[in-house]
Amino acid sequence: AQAKGLMPEILVSEGGPDLGGRRLARRLVASGLVVRFLYDAALVDAVKRADRVWLGTEAIGQRAFVGRLGTRAVLERAQELDVPSVVLATSDKFTPDGTTSAPSWSEEEPWHLWEGAPHGVTVESQSFESVPLELAGLYATDEGLFGAQELTRRASRILAASRA
């Protein structure tokens, strides 16, 4: 879009406890793009201003992928509003056994949510969720673009090959 002289505004959220959205926003601005930065909690409402939704993932399995908390709600809203969505991933995100689970490090590091929480407060710091593959329109990987059904077949073949 930028090469065609268009100046799209990129909506980027904070990116969970590691604030990865800040790093992304800095890189996008350095590339000459216009960025609007917002809270993760504002993303569902922001979908109505978007002409497409792009999300990353920690892992892709046979039936689901792992995204930041709120990913499911953003994709449901995108479907509701007919906003195309794409999950971006490198092929190393495909799980060899076809299953997905939220990363344990997120639960094991409650300081991401509240460092020094007082005695009596239990901090639930898991910042990831499992999202059904069907919620995203496409999956863009270094091996090409895939729909959910093709991704499921691909994961089945990878799983079968790993068991052989």
PDB file of N, CA, C and O in Angstrom, residues 60-62 64-65 94 133 138-139 141 145-158:
ATOM      1  N   ILE A  60       0.597 -22.941  16.014  1.00  0.00           N
ATOM      2  CA  ILE A  60      -0.553 -23.374  15.219  1.00  0.00           C
ATOM      3  C   ILE A  60      -0.623 -24.888  15.287  1.00  0.00           C
ATOM      4  O   ILE A  60       0.347 -25.582  14.975  1.00  0.00           O
ATOM      5  N   GLY A  61      -1.785 -25.378  15.702  1.00  0.00           N
ATOM      6  CA  GLY A  61      -2.001 -26.817  15.785  1.00  0.00           C
ATOM      7  C   GLY A  61      -2.979 -27.283  14.721  1.00  0.00           C
ATOM      8  O   GLY A  61      -3.274 -26.580  13.764  1.00  0.00           O
ATOM      9  N   GLN A  62      -3.511 -28.470  14.937  1.00  0.00           N
ATOM     10  CA  GLN A  62      -4.407 -29.086  13.967  1.00  0.00           C
ATOM     11  C   GLN A  62      -5.796 -28.444  13.966  1.00  0.00           C
ATOM     12  O   GLN A  62      -6.459 -28.403  12.944  1.00  0.00           O
ATOM     13  N   ALA A  64      -6.496 -25.475  16.294  1.00  0.00           N
ATOM     14  CA  ALA A  64      -6.493 -24.163  16.947  1.00  0.00           C
ATOM     15  C   ALA A  64      -5.111 -23.528  16.835  1.00  0.00           C
ATOM     16  O   ALA A  64      -4.136 -24.180  16.483  1.00  0.00           O
ATOM     17  N   PHE A  65      -5.068 -22.239  17.136  1.00  0.00           N
ATOM     18  CA  PHE A  65      -3.787 -21.556  17.258  1.00  0.00           C
ATOM     19  C   PHE A  65      -3.772 -20.819  18.592  1.00  0.00           C
ATOM     20  O   PHE A  65      -4.813 -20.621  19.220  1.00  0.00           O
ATOM     21  N   PHE A  94       4.147 -24.217  13.538  1.00  0.00           N
ATOM     22  CA  PHE A  94       3.325 -25.426  13.456  1.00  0.00           C
ATOM     23  C   PHE A  94       3.816 -26.421  14.509  1.00  0.00           C
ATOM     24  O   PHE A  94       5.002 -26.710  14.580  1.00  0.00           O
ATOM     25  N   LEU A 133      -9.135 -22.515  14.592  1.00  0.00           N
ATOM     26  CA  LEU A 133      -8.591 -22.096  13.307  1.00  0.00           C
ATOM     27  C   LEU A 133      -9.628 -21.401  12.434  1.00  0.00           C
ATOM     28  O   LEU A 133      -9.311 -20.466  11.696  1.00  0.00           O
ATOM     29  N   LEU A 138      -7.545 -16.259   6.847  1.00  0.00           N
ATOM     30  CA  LEU A 138      -6.380 -16.846   6.193  1.00  0.00           C
ATOM     31  C   LEU A 138      -5.216 -16.930   7.161  1.00  0.00           C
ATOM     32  O   LEU A 138      -5.173 -16.219   8.161  1.00  0.00           O
ATOM     33  N   TYR A 139      -4.267 -17.781   6.792  1.00  0.00           N
ATOM     34  CA  TYR A 139      -3.012 -17.923   7.525  1.00  0.00           C
ATOM     35  C   TYR A 139      -1.892 -17.660   6.531  1.00  0.00           C
ATOM     36  O   TYR A 139      -1.776 -18.373   5.531  1.00  0.00           O
ATOM     37  N   THR A 141       1.940 -17.741   5.876  1.00  0.00           N
ATOM     38  CA  THR A 141       3.177 -18.323   6.401  1.00  0.00           C
ATOM     39  C   THR A 141       4.272 -18.178   5.351  1.00  0.00           C
ATOM     40  O   THR A 141       4.009 -17.771   4.221  1.00  0.00           O
ATOM     41  N   LEU A 145      -0.174 -18.930   1.605  1.00  0.00           N
ATOM     42  CA  LEU A 145      -1.440 -18.571   2.242  1.00  0.00           C
ATOM     43  C   LEU A 145      -2.318 -19.805   2.341  1.00  0.00           C
ATOM     44  O   LEU A 145      -2.443 -20.566   1.373  1.00  0.00           O
ATOM     45  N   PHE A 146      -2.944 -19.989   3.496  1.00  0.00           N
ATOM     46  CA  PHE A 146      -3.797 -21.155   3.718  1.00  0.00           C
ATOM     47  C   PHE A 146      -5.088 -20.741   4.405  1.00  0.00           C
ATOM     48  O   PHE A 146      -5.077 -19.866   5.263  1.00  0.00           O
ATOM     49  N   GLY A 147      -6.176 -21.403   4.045  1.00  0.00           N
ATOM     50  CA  GLY A 147      -7.413 -21.294   4.796  1.00  0.00           C
ATOM     51  C   GLY A 147      -7.368 -22.297   5.937  1.00  0.00           C
ATOM     52  O   GLY A 147      -6.467 -23.146   6.002  1.00  0.00           O
ATOM     53  N   ALA A 148      -8.340 -22.233   6.832  1.00  0.00           N
ATOM     54  CA  ALA A 148      -8.356 -23.116   8.012  1.00  0.00           C
ATOM     55  C   ALA A 148      -8.403 -24.591   7.615  1.00  0.00           C
ATOM     56  O   ALA A 148      -7.704 -25.415   8.206  1.00  0.00           O
ATOM     57  N   GLN A 149      -9.226 -24.958   6.616  1.00  0.00           N
ATOM     58  CA  GLN A 149      -9.325 -26.368   6.231  1.00  0.00           C
ATOM     59  C   GLN A 149      -8.011 -26.892   5.680  1.00  0.00           C
ATOM     60  O   GLN A 149      -7.580 -27.991   6.016  1.00  0.00           O
ATOM     61  N   GLU A 150      -7.361 -26.114   4.819  1.00  0.00           N
ATOM     62  CA  GLU A 150      -6.072 -26.542   4.270  1.00  0.00           C
ATOM     63  C   GLU A 150      -5.032 -26.628   5.379  1.00  0.00           C
ATOM     64  O   GLU A 150      -4.203 -27.534   5.393  1.00  0.00           O
ATOM     65  N   LEU A 151      -5.074 -25.719   6.313  1.00  0.00           N
ATOM     66  CA  LEU A 151      -4.141 -25.736   7.429  1.00  0.00           C
ATOM     67  C   LEU A 151      -4.340 -26.991   8.276  1.00  0.00           C
ATOM     68  O   LEU A 151      -3.371 -27.615   8.710  1.00  0.00           O
ATOM     69  N   THR A 152      -5.592 -27.384   8.496  1.00  0.00           N
ATOM     70  CA  THR A 152      -5.897 -28.604   9.249  1.00  0.00           C
ATOM     71  C   THR A 152      -5.345 -29.822   8.515  1.00  0.00           C
ATOM     72  O   THR A 152      -4.727 -30.697   9.123  1.00  0.00           O
ATOM     73  N   ARG A 153      -5.569 -29.887   7.184  1.00  0.00           N
ATOM     74  CA  ARG A 153      -5.025 -31.019   6.400  1.00  0.00           C
ATOM     75  C   ARG A 153      -3.504 -31.033   6.464  1.00  0.00           C
ATOM     76  O   ARG A 153      -2.881 -32.074   6.621  1.00  0.00           O
ATOM     77  N   ARG A 154      -2.912 -29.873   6.366  1.00  0.00           N
ATOM     78  CA  ARG A 154      -1.449 -29.757   6.421  1.00  0.00           C
ATOM     79  C   ARG A 154      -0.918 -30.235   7.773  1.00  0.00           C
ATOM     80  O   ARG A 154       0.060 -30.972   7.847  1.00  0.00           O
ATOM     81  N   ALA A 155      -1.572 -29.802   8.842  1.00  0.00           N
ATOM     82  CA  ALA A 155      -1.166 -30.227  10.185  1.00  0.00           C
ATOM     83  C   ALA A 155      -1.310 -31.734  10.329  1.00  0.00           C
ATOM     84  O   ALA A 155      -0.458 -32.389  10.953  1.00  0.00           O
ATOM     85  N   SER A 156      -2.360 -32.321   9.756  1.00  0.00           N
ATOM     86  CA  SER A 156      -2.551 -33.774   9.817  1.00  0.00           C
ATOM     87  C   SER A 156      -1.417 -34.502   9.110  1.00  0.00           C
ATOM     88  O   SER A 156      -0.918 -35.510   9.598  1.00  0.00           O
ATOM     89  N   ARG A 157      -0.994 -33.972   7.943  1.00  0.00           N
ATOM     90  CA  ARG A 157       0.109 -34.599   7.215  1.00  0.00           C
ATOM     91  C   ARG A 157       1.417 -34.486   8.008  1.00  0.00           C
ATOM     92  O   ARG A 157       2.190 -35.447   8.073  1.00  0.00           O
ATOM     93  N   ILE A 158       1.669 -33.329   8.611  1.00  0.00           N
ATOM     94  CA  ILE A 158       2.886 -33.145   9.411  1.00  0.00           C
ATOM     95  C   ILE A 158       2.870 -34.103  10.600  1.00  0.00           C
ATOM     96  O   ILE A 158       3.868 -34.734  10.906  1.00  0.00           O
TER      97      ILE A 158
END
